[in-house]
Amino acid sequence: MYGATGSEGFSEERIPGGCAIFGVMEERGRRFSGSLAAEAIAAMRERSNGLGGGFAGYGIYPDFPHAYALHVMSLSHGAHEDLVRGIKGSFRVLHEEPIPVRHHPAIRDAPVLWRYFVLPPGEGEEDEEEYVARRVVELNSRVEGSLIFSSGPNMGVFKGVGYPEDIAEFYRLDEYRGYLWTAHGRFPTNTPGWWGGAHPFGFLYWSVVHNGEISSFDTNRRYLETFGYRCFQMTDTEVVVYLFDLLHRRHGLPLEIISGILAPPFWSEIEAMEEEERELWMMARQVYGPALLNGPFSVIVGHPRFMVGLADRIMLRPLVAARKGEMVYISSEEAAIRAVEPAPELVWTPEGGEPVVAELLPQAEEEEAVA
Amino acid sequence: MSPDSRFPEAPAPPANPERTGEADTPRAFPSTGTAGENPPAVPVQDLKKKTRQKPTPFRRMRAAVRLHPDFRVIVDESRCTLCRFCVLQCSWDALDFDGRVVSYDENCVGCWRCFAVCPTYAIRIEPWPTMYRENASWTRFHATNVRKQAATGGKLLTGMGNDKPYPVYFDHLLIDACQVTNPSIDPLREPMELRTYIGTRPDRLDLERYRIEVLERKPAARGERGNGDLRRKMGFGPLLKLETPIMFAGMSYGAISLNVQKAIARAAQEMGTLWNTGEGGMHPDLYPYASSAVVQCASGRFGVDVAYLSRAAAIEIKIGQGAKPGIGGHLPGEKVTAEIARTRMIPTGTDALSPAPHHDIYSIEDLRQLIFALKEATRYEKPVFVKIAAVHNVAAIASGIVRAGADAVVIDGFRGSTGAAPTMIRDHVGIPIELAIAAVDDRLRKEGIRHRASLIASGTIRSSMDVVKAIALGADAVAIGTAALVALGCTLCQQCHRGRCAWGLTTQIPELVRRVDPDEGAELLKNLLSAWSGEIKETLGLLGLNALESLRSNRERLRAVGLEQAALDILGVKPAGR
Amino acid sequence: MARKTALPAEVTIDARGFHYRELNEEIRRAAGRGARTIKVVNVNGQRYIGAGLGPGVRLLLHGTPGNDLGAFMDGAEIEVFGNAQDGAGNTMNAGKIVIHGQAGQIAGLSMRGGRLYIRGSVGYRSGIHMKGYEDQVPVVVIGGRAGAFLAEYMAGGRLYVLGLEDPPCPGRIPGNGPFRLPPRSRSLTGIYTGTGMHGGVVYIRGEVPPHLLGKEVAVSEPGPEDQRVMEEDLSDFASCFGLDPRTILGAPFVKIAPQSHRPYGRFYAY
């Protein structure tokens, strides 16, 4: 069973909202400060209403490159202790510490924030990633008032209630260096007090920032439940991250096919294709119909090796991309890109359903291996 | 007393042929020409001279079992033009003419054919006024039934679907709409896809297999059947394309006339959906439409041979139907004309019996055996559906059916219609389709096998909104039977079993059969499908969806009003307001 | 209130760090005090620049103006040295917007008059709900390529797509491998071109494959009257960007127009 379940502050009601999203990746894996993403998302302040902001950074924990960095937020010390007991019972903890924060006048009522660098105990046949996924979900379901909101190796999600640039300030993101950053500013239609409801939504090494509302949410949720994922009604973003996990990690599909499943071409377009392509896309849609994400959306998905931006099949949410050298930018608005890169070499608008992909170059992975 | 010849167990009738309203020897119309062909036009004067049994005066009935009529005919003589169309069109011996229209009310079944043909609205039918003291428990219905049974010793028989006031769950469900946080989609000007595929598919895309079969193989080495082979290797069964999620339900040649079947078949083919032969086999006149047909293999195996199976789009094993779960079917000998006899391969005039079980299916593994026998016989080219009635443990049954290898499960709710069923069975057995679909969808998902079969819902789908709700509850498509007949004129008088339908729908009498023109009928049905499809698209649009796949099992977009918690739990729908 | 001193005819405003509200107030104030040409530098993401602005002012914007540039504009002129974002010319009534770059989604939404010239390509739904009446005819010219749903629900006005250059290509195209998703359209316009159109006219400098057209429109060859307005409009467009009008007009155009004024009459049962 995957998926976070209830905690205080969660309700049965889905909170729709509008948002701003931004992502940037350096394809050689060269790391840069988190303040770049903060500056970019700040340029889109109009799209948020201060009720949620967050970031995901990859490559930020070079001292623990293979350990899973569990970020924990808790509403009370009691709940926190409970959860930590569970963590220590399930993992080998290499290092633990409070997440460093800085006081910010606009960020109030912060929960307890800690991080644990852990590894699975080492015995057992289960795939390491499966093990971590299951344990994290189990712990999140069992303990009320405390949540593991990030659980990937050498990456981390930082989020809360507030404007994203203020959240960045609060979490001291200027002190981190990563090669991939995504950012999100939220405009929810009611007032969640719970920091866990902000974006990005993280699961294993995945992170998703999302602008829009998924009309097919319940269809997608029920579909994912048949594969063991458990969704939780407060944010529809969950289905996006689980769908990526299912299609990429478990079904081994490449990103082009995943995009063509989540935002598929129309039947009339498929019929107009060449025979081989037509059969492939026909089969993909016939198998994965319930995975179709309907409704307006633009998402940016983070993964240790790539960043993907995708808008819905009739592009009801804006998405702009830009490139300068090995830096690839994806954003809801061009101004956010220009705020941090005034002279990109190339600026373009992808089609609805056409993914924008930035990938770690092979030599970057080699360098990592050597290091 | 008339013979109740429908069920072998009925006692032999007494010699005195008093009319009880159950009579059924349709000698009213001369048989001219051969059945199945349009008989030569009969001039008005000849029909007037038709010989028929004069209704028996009431005084000879035993007082205790004297039944009052259900209806009475009211003729407004100030409007009547004495054209006698009503008299000529009535097939129930309820009207005659002797200088003015006279009625034999005890024969009137309330089908309103007379009204439909009257040029001046001079005739109408009213319920026979209630005579007895009002009694909420001993309603006229119950009292009348007791009398009929005392008189005949027989099981009550009826047609069409359950008419009793059980709750209609569709009428308690309301649909969401997008506002502000999510835009509606305009179905006329933006893409809106109603297409759906019926059949079995794998639960993942096996790209490794695709790579080996397509990308690495030289073209010559690829399977002779090309894509069929590829798909089978990737785990797909044969899939059927529906351009709209509305199919026609099984109605057999025998239960309905050939002209009605032709109308339905043509409409289905031209609208890109499927029709169903029912258990009566496929008449040769329908072969041009076979590629859109689902052929039924029911317990009587009427008309089932390899050619029949192979020319169809799909094969449906009929285990049961919503109107009469658990019991079999019976086409009375009177309705077995020469044409029907040939199509079903039974002697003319004998009763066509469909026993309750298939006599080679007494347990679930036997069903699997039949499914694969059919697949083998048709070289795995045709999807095999299994049709069941919605009953209490329908979820478990459906799960078994899917595991037995069916490509689709067709579930018929307790309100499904029929050409003939015992009244008591029709009215008291089975469960609503809404609950059944929700329960089956949940169960198949829980077991991780939902992808292995499509779910088709039937049993009183009355409007496009019932279709939308059925799909939101988990169905892939719906099948309509009653709605199609109503579109062609049916007024639900529930006399189908007597074979004298004045609208020409559920009869084999040639003069009545030709009251339905297949081409006109096809146009009416195409209009119906087209209108409903337009409304479904509109609804998808306001839900912010542009593909039907995204409505399936999207229970979150429904809300319930006035339902008890248990129903909410089973339907998986929240109460309105949350 | 301080005595208003008249401003020189040309002023410069540095937009860096300005919220859109302050910037637009500053612009309006400058216009009110007599500035005829207002140069705004370091524009980045500020919305609604030129909103509701009447005639007599010219804005020269350097940078990337934010969404709804020139919304409800009523006669002013804007020139953008950079790319515009979404909603440029939203419900514009009169005036002129010239963009030396690309524009985003819904460019020219509900335009009622005036001119919108874009040198490069635009996103989806450009020209949606454009309307015109008698002399009040909005004109939108897109120098590059347009995305899907071009001229959706158009009721009046003229819209051009010229395809003067290839759209920007992202370089490493995902899916060079065997599972490449064929691109939506390589044509000058995307799917559902002209869907819901019931007035106005669209001129495309090139071919439009029939499967990309909405069902309400038909393609034909421009006639002499069309040629006349095309020359006028496109010469003006060319002069704004230093292009040779003969190159533009030299290639064959197709005309897209609605087939009927009431295509949905038979859809209802009463």
mmCIF file with all atom_site columns, N, CA and C in Angstrom, chain A residues 223 227 229 243-254 258 261 287-288, chain B residues 202-208:
data_model
loop_
_atom_site.group_PDB
_atom_site.id
_atom_site.type_symbol
_atom_site.label_atom_id
_atom_site.label_alt_id
_atom_site.label_comp_id
_atom_site.label_asym_id
_atom_site.label_entity_id
_atom_site.label_seq_id
_atom_site.pdbx_PDB_ins_code
_atom_site.Cartn_x
_atom_site.Cartn_y
_atom_site.Cartn_z
_atom_site.occupancy
_atom_site.B_iso_or_equiv
_atom_site.pdbx_formal_charge
_atom_site.auth_seq_id
_atom_site.auth_comp_id
_atom_site.auth_asym_id
_atom_site.auth_atom_id
_atom_site.pdbx_PDB_model_num
ATOM 1  N N  . TYR A 1 223 ? -8.247 3.427  -10.044 1.00 0.00 ? 223 TYR A N  1
ATOM 2  C CA . TYR A 1 223 ? -7.345 2.644  -10.886 1.00 0.00 ? 223 TYR A CA 1
ATOM 3  C C  . TYR A 1 223 ? -6.058 2.359  -10.129 1.00 0.00 ? 223 TYR A C  1
ATOM 4  N N  . PHE A 1 227 ? -3.539 -1.241 -7.953  1.00 0.00 ? 227 PHE A N  1
ATOM 5  C CA . PHE A 1 227 ? -2.113 -1.589 -7.935  1.00 0.00 ? 227 PHE A CA 1
ATOM 6  C C  . PHE A 1 227 ? -1.504 -1.415 -6.556  1.00 0.00 ? 227 PHE A C  1
ATOM 7  N N  . TYR A 1 229 ? -1.770 1.311  -4.561  1.00 0.00 ? 229 TYR A N  1
ATOM 8  C CA . TYR A 1 229 ? -1.577 2.675  -4.078  1.00 0.00 ? 229 TYR A CA 1
ATOM 9  C C  . TYR A 1 229 ? -2.823 3.096  -3.306  1.00 0.00 ? 229 TYR A C  1
ATOM 10 N N  . LEU A 1 243 ? 0.941  7.815  -10.539 1.00 0.00 ? 243 LEU A N  1
ATOM 11 C CA . LEU A 1 243 ? 0.904  7.344  -11.930 1.00 0.00 ? 243 LEU A CA 1
ATOM 12 C C  . LEU A 1 243 ? 2.310  7.311  -12.522 1.00 0.00 ? 243 LEU A C  1
ATOM 13 N N  . PHE A 1 244 ? 3.104  8.334  -12.222 1.00 0.00 ? 244 PHE A N  1
ATOM 14 C CA . PHE A 1 244 ? 4.481  8.300  -12.715 1.00 0.00 ? 244 PHE A CA 1
ATOM 15 C C  . PHE A 1 244 ? 5.230  7.120  -12.095 1.00 0.00 ? 244 PHE A C  1
ATOM 16 N N  . ASP A 1 245 ? 5.011  6.903  -10.813 1.00 0.00 ? 245 ASP A N  1
ATOM 17 C CA . ASP A 1 245 ? 5.707  5.793  -10.159 1.00 0.00 ? 245 ASP A CA 1
ATOM 18 C C  . ASP A 1 245 ? 5.291  4.468  -10.782 1.00 0.00 ? 245 ASP A C  1
ATOM 19 N N  . LEU A 1 246 ? 3.988  4.314  -10.994 1.00 0.00 ? 246 LEU A N  1
ATOM 20 C CA . LEU A 1 246 ? 3.493  3.060  -11.573 1.00 0.00 ? 246 LEU A CA 1
ATOM 21 C C  . LEU A 1 246 ? 4.033  2.855  -12.981 1.00 0.00 ? 246 LEU A C  1
ATOM 22 N N  . LEU A 1 247 ? 3.901  3.869  -13.804 1.00 0.00 ? 247 LEU A N  1
ATOM 23 C CA . LEU A 1 247 ? 4.233  3.702  -15.218 1.00 0.00 ? 247 LEU A CA 1
ATOM 24 C C  . LEU A 1 247 ? 5.733  3.661  -15.458 1.00 0.00 ? 247 LEU A C  1
ATOM 25 N N  . HIS A 1 248 ? 6.488  4.430  -14.677 1.00 0.00 ? 248 HIS A N  1
ATOM 26 C CA . HIS A 1 248 ? 7.925  4.484  -14.926 1.00 0.00 ? 248 HIS A CA 1
ATOM 27 C C  . HIS A 1 248 ? 8.679  3.417  -14.142 1.00 0.00 ? 248 HIS A C  1
ATOM 28 N N  . ARG A 1 249 ? 8.493  3.415  -12.826 1.00 0.00 ? 249 ARG A N  1
ATOM 29 C CA . ARG A 1 249 ? 9.288  2.487  -12.019 1.00 0.00 ? 249 ARG A CA 1
ATOM 30 C C  . ARG A 1 249 ? 8.760  1.065  -12.134 1.00 0.00 ? 249 ARG A C  1
ATOM 31 N N  . ARG A 1 250 ? 7.449  0.877  -12.073 1.00 0.00 ? 250 ARG A N  1
ATOM 32 C CA . ARG A 1 250 ? 6.937  -0.498 -12.028 1.00 0.00 ? 250 ARG A CA 1
ATOM 33 C C  . ARG A 1 250 ? 6.639  -1.077 -13.401 1.00 0.00 ? 250 ARG A C  1
ATOM 34 N N  . HIS A 1 251 ? 6.142  -0.247 -14.324 1.00 0.00 ? 251 HIS A N  1
ATOM 35 C CA . HIS A 1 251 ? 5.881  -0.803 -15.648 1.00 0.00 ? 251 HIS A CA 1
ATOM 36 C C  . HIS A 1 251 ? 7.004  -0.526 -16.631 1.00 0.00 ? 251 HIS A C  1
ATOM 37 N N  . GLY A 1 252 ? 7.991  0.239  -16.221 1.00 0.00 ? 252 GLY A N  1
ATOM 38 C CA . GLY A 1 252 ? 9.168  0.446  -17.063 1.00 0.00 ? 252 GLY A CA 1
ATOM 39 C C  . GLY A 1 252 ? 8.922  1.152  -18.377 1.00 0.00 ? 252 GLY A C  1
ATOM 40 N N  . LEU A 1 253 ? 7.956  2.054  -18.434 1.00 0.00 ? 253 LEU A N  1
ATOM 41 C CA . LEU A 1 253 ? 7.667  2.729  -19.699 1.00 0.00 ? 253 LEU A CA 1
ATOM 42 C C  . LEU A 1 253 ? 8.493  4.005  -19.840 1.00 0.00 ? 253 LEU A C  1
ATOM 43 N N  . PRO A 1 254 ? 8.906  4.334  -21.074 1.00 0.00 ? 254 PRO A N  1
ATOM 44 C CA . PRO A 1 254 ? 9.676  5.567  -21.273 1.00 0.00 ? 254 PRO A CA 1
ATOM 45 C C  . PRO A 1 254 ? 8.784  6.800  -21.181 1.00 0.00 ? 254 PRO A C  1
ATOM 46 N N  . ILE A 1 258 ? 4.666  7.566  -21.383 1.00 0.00 ? 258 ILE A N  1
ATOM 47 C CA . ILE A 1 258 ? 3.946  8.015  -20.188 1.00 0.00 ? 258 ILE A CA 1
ATOM 48 C C  . ILE A 1 258 ? 3.172  9.293  -20.501 1.00 0.00 ? 258 ILE A C  1
ATOM 49 N N  . ILE A 1 261 ? 0.170  8.595  -22.372 1.00 0.00 ? 261 ILE A N  1
ATOM 50 C CA . ILE A 1 261 ? -0.862 7.903  -21.598 1.00 0.00 ? 261 ILE A CA 1
ATOM 51 C C  . ILE A 1 261 ? -1.618 8.907  -20.728 1.00 0.00 ? 261 ILE A C  1
ATOM 52 N N  . VAL A 1 287 ? -5.214 0.156  -22.888 1.00 0.00 ? 287 VAL A N  1
ATOM 53 C CA . VAL A 1 287 ? -4.800 -0.412 -21.602 1.00 0.00 ? 287 VAL A CA 1
ATOM 54 C C  . VAL A 1 287 ? -4.912 0.624  -20.490 1.00 0.00 ? 287 VAL A C  1
ATOM 55 N N  . TYR A 1 288 ? -4.480 1.846  -20.781 1.00 0.00 ? 288 TYR A N  1
ATOM 56 C CA . TYR A 1 288 ? -4.319 2.839  -19.732 1.00 0.00 ? 288 TYR A CA 1
ATOM 57 C C  . TYR A 1 288 ? -5.384 3.933  -19.753 1.00 0.00 ? 288 TYR A C  1
ATOM 58 N N  . PRO B 2 202 ? -4.530 -6.258 -21.281 1.00 0.00 ? 202 PRO B N  1
ATOM 59 C CA . PRO B 2 202 ? -3.566 -6.537 -20.209 1.00 0.00 ? 202 PRO B CA 1
ATOM 60 C C  . PRO B 2 202 ? -3.551 -5.385 -19.218 1.00 0.00 ? 202 PRO B C  1
ATOM 61 N N  . ASP B 2 203 ? -2.914 -5.607 -18.071 1.00 0.00 ? 203 ASP B N  1
ATOM 62 C CA . ASP B 2 203 ? -2.907 -4.517 -17.099 1.00 0.00 ? 203 ASP B CA 1
ATOM 63 C C  . ASP B 2 203 ? -1.691 -3.614 -17.263 1.00 0.00 ? 203 ASP B C  1
ATOM 64 N N  . ARG B 2 204 ? -0.862 -3.918 -18.247 1.00 0.00 ? 204 ARG B N  1
ATOM 65 C CA . ARG B 2 204 ? 0.250  -3.019 -18.530 1.00 0.00 ? 204 ARG B CA 1
ATOM 66 C C  . ARG B 2 204 ? 0.651  -3.185 -19.989 1.00 0.00 ? 204 ARG B C  1
ATOM 67 N N  . LEU B 2 205 ? 1.381  -2.196 -20.475 1.00 0.00 ? 205 LEU B N  1
ATOM 68 C CA . LEU B 2 205 ? 1.848  -2.247 -21.851 1.00 0.00 ? 205 LEU B CA 1
ATOM 69 C C  . LEU B 2 205 ? 3.201  -2.946 -21.853 1.00 0.00 ? 205 LEU B C  1
ATOM 70 N N  . ASP B 2 206 ? 3.275  -4.060 -22.552 1.00 0.00 ? 206 ASP B N  1
ATOM 71 C CA . ASP B 2 206 ? 4.500  -4.840 -22.513 1.00 0.00 ? 206 ASP B CA 1
ATOM 72 C C  . ASP B 2 206 ? 5.410  -4.373 -23.654 1.00 0.00 ? 206 ASP B C  1
ATOM 73 N N  . LEU B 2 207 ? 6.198  -3.355 -23.367 1.00 0.00 ? 207 LEU B N  1
ATOM 74 C CA . LEU B 2 207 ? 7.027  -2.787 -24.417 1.00 0.00 ? 207 LEU B CA 1
ATOM 75 C C  . LEU B 2 207 ? 8.137  -3.709 -24.860 1.00 0.00 ? 207 LEU B C  1
ATOM 76 N N  . GLU B 2 208 ? 8.570  -4.569 -23.977 1.00 0.00 ? 208 GLU B N  1
ATOM 77 C CA . GLU B 2 208 ? 9.593  -5.535 -24.359 1.00 0.00 ? 208 GLU B CA 1
ATOM 78 C C  . GLU B 2 208 ? 9.075  -6.411 -25.483 1.00 0.00 ? 208 GLU B C  1
#
